[in-house]
Amino acid sequence: QVTLRESGPALVKPTQTLTLTCTFSGFSLSTSGMCLSWIRQPPGKALEWLARIDWDDEKYYSTSLKTRLSISKDTSKNQVVLTMTNMDPADTATYYCALMDITLIRGLDPWGQGTLVTVSS
Amino acid sequence: QSALTQPASVSGSPGQSITISCTGTSGDTSSYIYVSWYQQHPGKAPRLMIYDVNKRPSGVSDRFSGSKSGNTASLTISGLQAEDEADYYCSSYTTTWVFGGGTKLTVL
């Protein structure tokens, strides 16, 4: 069974750097075809895709946020880390990680439960 | 990728069918080969309902179906049930993802 769980600070101050961790089980991110994405959702608003890292360490970023984002993986720990610099109140959102096995399903499945991050001084 | 436009809300009565549209602004219809749909209940994580335009993951009811014509994809839910009331998001994948603005489905 594949599970994902996001963790990180619930509250960050403006201008600080956010570091989020996605810890997963049930698959290996070194297996060909596995891709893990981060997606966020401000309260009451739509989903926004942020970044993706693949089994071969290929990385992709949202065009509008790429200067602020960095994604990395630690295969031995079954973790993917997302950092976002220069946080702003507009970055207040629930942050999700989600899996895609590109060889099977071009869809994000499953998703973690999400972690709410509030940006406030 | 271009943006995806969904209606803000749709509604239907139990047993009826509804369709949610998802229109891309790009004239390149090849950008919409990998369209997926997600259901999100309040306070919950999204759930994949349809991928590759019209395929259902294991465990998703066959009351959910997807289609595409040109640059417009559609999600149809037949035999509406109270539990279908949720937000629905379309998404298009190339190497990155773009999501629609979401549609709130109300079961009357």
Short mmCIF file of C-alpha atoms in Angstrom, two decimals:
data_model
loop_
_atom_site.label_atom_id
_atom_site.label_comp_id
_atom_site.label_asym_id
_atom_site.label_seq_id
_atom_site.Cartn_x
_atom_site.Cartn_y
_atom_site.Cartn_z
CA GLN A 1 0.00 0.00 0.00
CA VAL A 2 1.35 3.38 -1.02
CA THR A 3 1.17 6.14 1.58
CA LEU A 4 2.54 9.67 1.68
CA ARG A 5 2.73 12.07 4.59
CA GLU A 6 3.72 15.73 4.56
CA SER A 7 5.46 17.38 7.48
CA GLY A 8 6.84 20.80 8.25
CA PRO A 9 6.21 23.96 10.24
CA ALA A 10 2.64 25.12 10.67
CA LEU A 11 3.70 28.75 10.94
CA VAL A 12 6.45 30.67 9.18
CA LYS A 13 7.27 34.36 9.17
CA PRO A 14 7.37 36.50 6.02
CA THR A 15 10.74 36.36 4.20
CA GLN A 16 11.64 33.07 5.88
CA THR A 17 12.39 29.86 3.99
CA LEU A 18 9.89 27.01 4.21
CA THR A 19 11.13 23.42 4.27
CA LEU A 20 8.59 20.63 3.80
CA THR A 21 9.21 16.90 3.84
CA CYS A 22 7.17 14.20 2.14
CA THR A 23 7.79 10.80 3.73
CA PHE A 24 6.47 7.87 1.76
CA SER A 25 6.15 4.11 1.89
CA GLY A 26 5.04 1.34 -0.41
CA PHE A 27 7.31 2.26 -3.32
CA SER A 28 10.83 3.35 -4.12
CA LEU A 29 11.56 6.65 -5.81
CA SER A 30 14.53 4.98 -7.48
CA THR A 31 12.16 2.73 -9.45
CA SER A 32 11.88 3.73 -13.09
CA GLY A 33 8.76 5.76 -13.78
CA MET A 34 8.16 7.07 -10.28
CA CYS A 35 7.60 10.83 -10.02
CA LEU A 36 6.67 12.80 -6.92
CA SER A 37 5.03 16.22 -7.07
CA TRP A 38 4.19 18.99 -4.63
CA ILE A 39 0.87 20.81 -4.98
CA ARG A 40 -0.60 23.54 -2.80
CA GLN A 41 -4.07 24.91 -2.15
CA PRO A 42 -4.73 28.28 -0.48
CA PRO A 43 -7.79 28.26 1.77
CA GLY A 44 -10.94 28.20 -0.34
CA LYS A 45 -8.98 28.32 -3.58
CA ALA A 46 -7.85 26.02 -6.37
CA LEU A 47 -4.99 23.57 -6.55
CA GLU A 48 -1.63 24.82 -7.82
CA TRP A 49 1.14 22.49 -8.95
CA LEU A 50 4.59 23.48 -7.65
CA ALA A 51 7.35 21.01 -8.45
CA ARG A 52 8.20 17.45 -9.41
CA ILE A 53 11.16 15.12 -8.98
CA ASP A 54 11.61 11.88 -10.89
CA TRP A 55 13.26 8.54 -10.26
CA ASP A 56 16.26 9.66 -12.33
CA ASP A 57 16.55 12.94 -10.36
CA GLU A 58 15.06 15.01 -13.19
CA LYS A 59 13.35 18.06 -11.71
CA TYR A 60 10.57 20.35 -12.94
CA TYR A 61 9.22 23.57 -11.44
CA SER A 62 6.24 25.85 -11.78
CA THR A 63 7.23 28.63 -14.16
CA SER A 64 5.85 31.32 -11.87
CA LEU A 65 7.63 30.03 -8.74
CA LYS A 66 10.79 28.38 -10.01
CA THR A 67 13.11 31.07 -8.67
CA ARG A 68 11.87 30.31 -5.15
CA LEU A 69 11.59 26.52 -5.22
CA SER A 70 13.99 23.65 -4.80
CA ILE A 71 13.12 19.95 -4.71
CA SER A 72 15.35 17.06 -3.70
CA LYS A 73 15.08 13.43 -2.70
CA ASP A 74 16.72 11.09 -0.25
CA THR A 75 15.99 7.65 -1.59
CA SER A 76 17.49 5.88 1.43
CA LYS A 77 15.09 7.71 3.76
CA ASN A 78 12.09 7.54 1.38
CA GLN A 79 11.75 11.31 1.57
CA VAL A 80 11.35 14.24 -0.78
CA VAL A 81 12.06 17.75 0.44
CA LEU A 82 10.65 20.98 -0.96
CA THR A 83 12.09 24.34 0.00
CA MET A 84 10.44 27.64 -0.81
CA THR A 85 12.29 30.86 -0.13
CA ASN A 86 11.06 34.35 0.72
CA MET A 87 7.70 33.26 2.08
CA ASP A 88 4.80 35.70 1.87
CA PRO A 89 1.30 35.68 3.42
CA ALA A 90 0.01 34.81 -0.07
CA ASP A 91 1.84 31.47 0.29
CA THR A 92 -0.50 30.44 3.10
CA ALA A 93 -1.91 27.12 1.91
CA THR A 94 -2.25 23.42 2.47
CA TYR A 95 0.72 21.73 0.84
CA TYR A 96 0.31 18.24 -0.59
CA CYS A 97 2.69 15.70 -2.05
CA ALA A 98 1.42 13.19 -4.60
CA LEU A 99 2.78 10.29 -6.63
CA MET A 100 2.66 9.54 -10.33
CA ASP A 101 3.87 6.27 -11.84
CA ILE A 102 4.36 7.57 -15.34
CA THR A 103 4.48 4.04 -16.75
CA LEU A 104 0.97 3.28 -15.54
CA ILE A 105 -1.15 6.32 -14.81
CA ARG A 106 -0.66 9.90 -15.98
CA GLY A 107 -2.44 11.11 -12.88
CA LEU A 108 -1.52 12.05 -9.33
CA ASP A 109 -2.41 9.11 -7.13
CA PRO A 110 -2.33 8.86 -4.22
CA TRP A 111 -2.01 12.14 -2.34
CA GLY A 112 -0.82 12.77 1.15
CA GLN A 113 -3.20 14.25 3.71
CA GLY A 114 -1.64 17.68 3.34
CA THR A 115 -0.07 20.08 5.80
CA LEU A 116 -1.34 23.61 6.42
CA VAL A 117 1.29 26.31 6.39
CA THR A 118 0.39 29.80 7.58
CA VAL A 119 2.65 32.73 6.77
CA SER A 120 2.27 35.47 9.33
CA SER A 121 4.42 37.71 11.47
CA GLN B 1 0.91 25.21 -20.37
CA SER B 2 -2.27 27.16 -20.81
CA ALA B 3 -4.87 27.73 -18.14
CA LEU B 4 -7.90 25.46 -17.74
CA THR B 5 -11.39 26.93 -17.29
CA GLN B 6 -14.13 25.17 -15.37
CA PRO B 7 -17.61 26.35 -14.37
CA ALA B 8 -17.64 27.54 -10.77
CA SER B 9 -20.61 25.37 -9.87
CA VAL B 10 -22.98 22.72 -11.15
CA SER B 11 -25.89 21.00 -9.50
CA GLY B 12 -28.16 18.04 -10.00
CA SER B 13 -30.70 15.89 -8.24
CA PRO B 14 -30.05 12.36 -7.03
CA GLY B 15 -30.18 9.90 -9.90
CA GLN B 16 -29.54 12.53 -12.56
CA SER B 17 -26.43 12.98 -14.67
CA ILE B 18 -24.23 16.05 -14.73
CA THR B 19 -21.28 17.09 -16.86
CA ILE B 20 -18.42 19.36 -15.85
CA SER B 21 -16.42 20.97 -18.64
CA CYS B 22 -12.76 21.90 -18.67
CA THR B 23 -11.57 24.13 -21.48
CA GLY B 24 -7.98 24.89 -22.31
CA THR B 25 -6.97 28.23 -23.73
CA SER B 26 -4.28 26.82 -25.94
CA GLY B 27 -5.14 26.10 -29.55
CA ASP B 28 -2.84 23.10 -29.45
CA THR B 29 -5.15 20.19 -28.70
CA SER B 30 -2.18 17.85 -28.29
CA SER B 31 -1.60 19.59 -24.96
CA TYR B 32 -4.68 17.84 -23.59
CA ILE B 33 -3.81 14.20 -24.16
CA TYR B 34 -3.25 13.54 -20.49
CA VAL B 35 -6.28 15.06 -18.80
CA SER B 36 -7.16 13.92 -15.31
CA TRP B 37 -9.96 14.70 -12.87
CA TYR B 38 -9.85 14.92 -9.07
CA GLN B 39 -12.61 14.84 -6.46
CA GLN B 40 -12.09 16.74 -3.22
CA HIS B 41 -14.41 16.62 -0.24
CA PRO B 42 -14.15 19.44 2.33
CA GLY B 43 -11.07 19.12 4.48
CA LYS B 44 -9.79 16.11 2.54
CA ALA B 45 -7.03 15.51 0.04
CA PRO B 46 -7.92 15.27 -3.64
CA ARG B 47 -8.65 11.84 -5.10
CA LEU B 48 -7.90 10.80 -8.67
CA MET B 49 -11.13 9.87 -10.49
CA ILE B 50 -10.14 9.90 -14.18
CA TYR B 51 -6.77 9.87 -15.97
CA ASP B 52 -5.68 9.88 -19.61
CA VAL B 53 -8.98 11.63 -20.46
CA ASN B 54 -11.25 8.63 -19.96
CA LYS B 55 -9.62 5.93 -17.80
CA ARG B 56 -10.71 5.08 -14.28
CA PRO B 57 -8.28 4.00 -11.58
CA SER B 58 -9.10 0.86 -9.71
CA GLY B 59 -11.81 1.46 -7.13
CA VAL B 60 -13.52 4.39 -8.86
CA SER B 61 -17.19 3.86 -9.66
CA ASP B 62 -18.14 3.43 -13.31
CA ARG B 63 -20.66 6.22 -12.76
CA PHE B 64 -17.70 8.52 -13.44
CA SER B 65 -16.60 8.92 -17.04
CA GLY B 66 -14.40 11.28 -19.00
CA SER B 67 -14.22 12.49 -22.57
CA LYS B 68 -12.59 15.15 -24.71
CA SER B 69 -13.43 17.08 -27.83
CA GLY B 70 -10.89 19.49 -29.20
CA ASN B 71 -9.55 21.52 -26.31
CA THR B 72 -12.49 20.79 -24.01
CA ALA B 73 -12.48 17.83 -21.63
CA SER B 74 -15.56 16.73 -19.71
CA LEU B 75 -16.35 14.74 -16.61
CA THR B 76 -19.76 13.10 -16.48
CA ILE B 77 -21.24 11.67 -13.32
CA SER B 78 -24.30 9.52 -13.84
CA GLY B 79 -26.77 8.35 -11.21
CA LEU B 80 -25.86 11.22 -8.88
CA GLN B 81 -25.55 10.33 -5.23
CA ALA B 82 -25.32 12.53 -2.17
CA GLU B 83 -21.71 11.42 -1.62
CA ASP B 84 -20.74 12.88 -5.00
CA GLU B 85 -21.16 16.40 -3.60
CA ALA B 86 -17.62 17.76 -3.66
CA ASP B 87 -15.23 20.00 -5.55
CA TYR B 88 -13.90 18.66 -8.84
CA TYR B 89 -10.68 19.73 -10.52
CA CYS B 90 -9.45 18.96 -14.01
CA SER B 91 -5.76 18.89 -14.78
CA SER B 92 -3.60 18.61 -17.84
CA TYR B 93 -0.16 17.02 -17.84
CA THR B 94 2.75 17.41 -20.19
CA THR B 95 5.96 17.45 -18.17
CA THR B 96 4.32 19.75 -15.65
CA TRP B 97 0.79 20.00 -14.38
CA VAL B 98 -1.83 22.71 -14.66
CA PHE B 99 -5.11 22.62 -12.77
CA GLY B 100 -8.46 24.15 -13.50
CA GLY B 101 -10.12 26.52 -11.08
CA GLY B 102 -12.41 23.83 -9.69
CA THR B 103 -16.16 23.18 -9.85
CA LYS B 104 -18.39 22.81 -6.82
CA LEU B 105 -20.95 20.06 -7.36
CA THR B 106 -24.12 20.36 -5.30
CA VAL B 107 -26.49 17.41 -5.08
CA LEU B 108 -29.91 18.92 -4.53
#
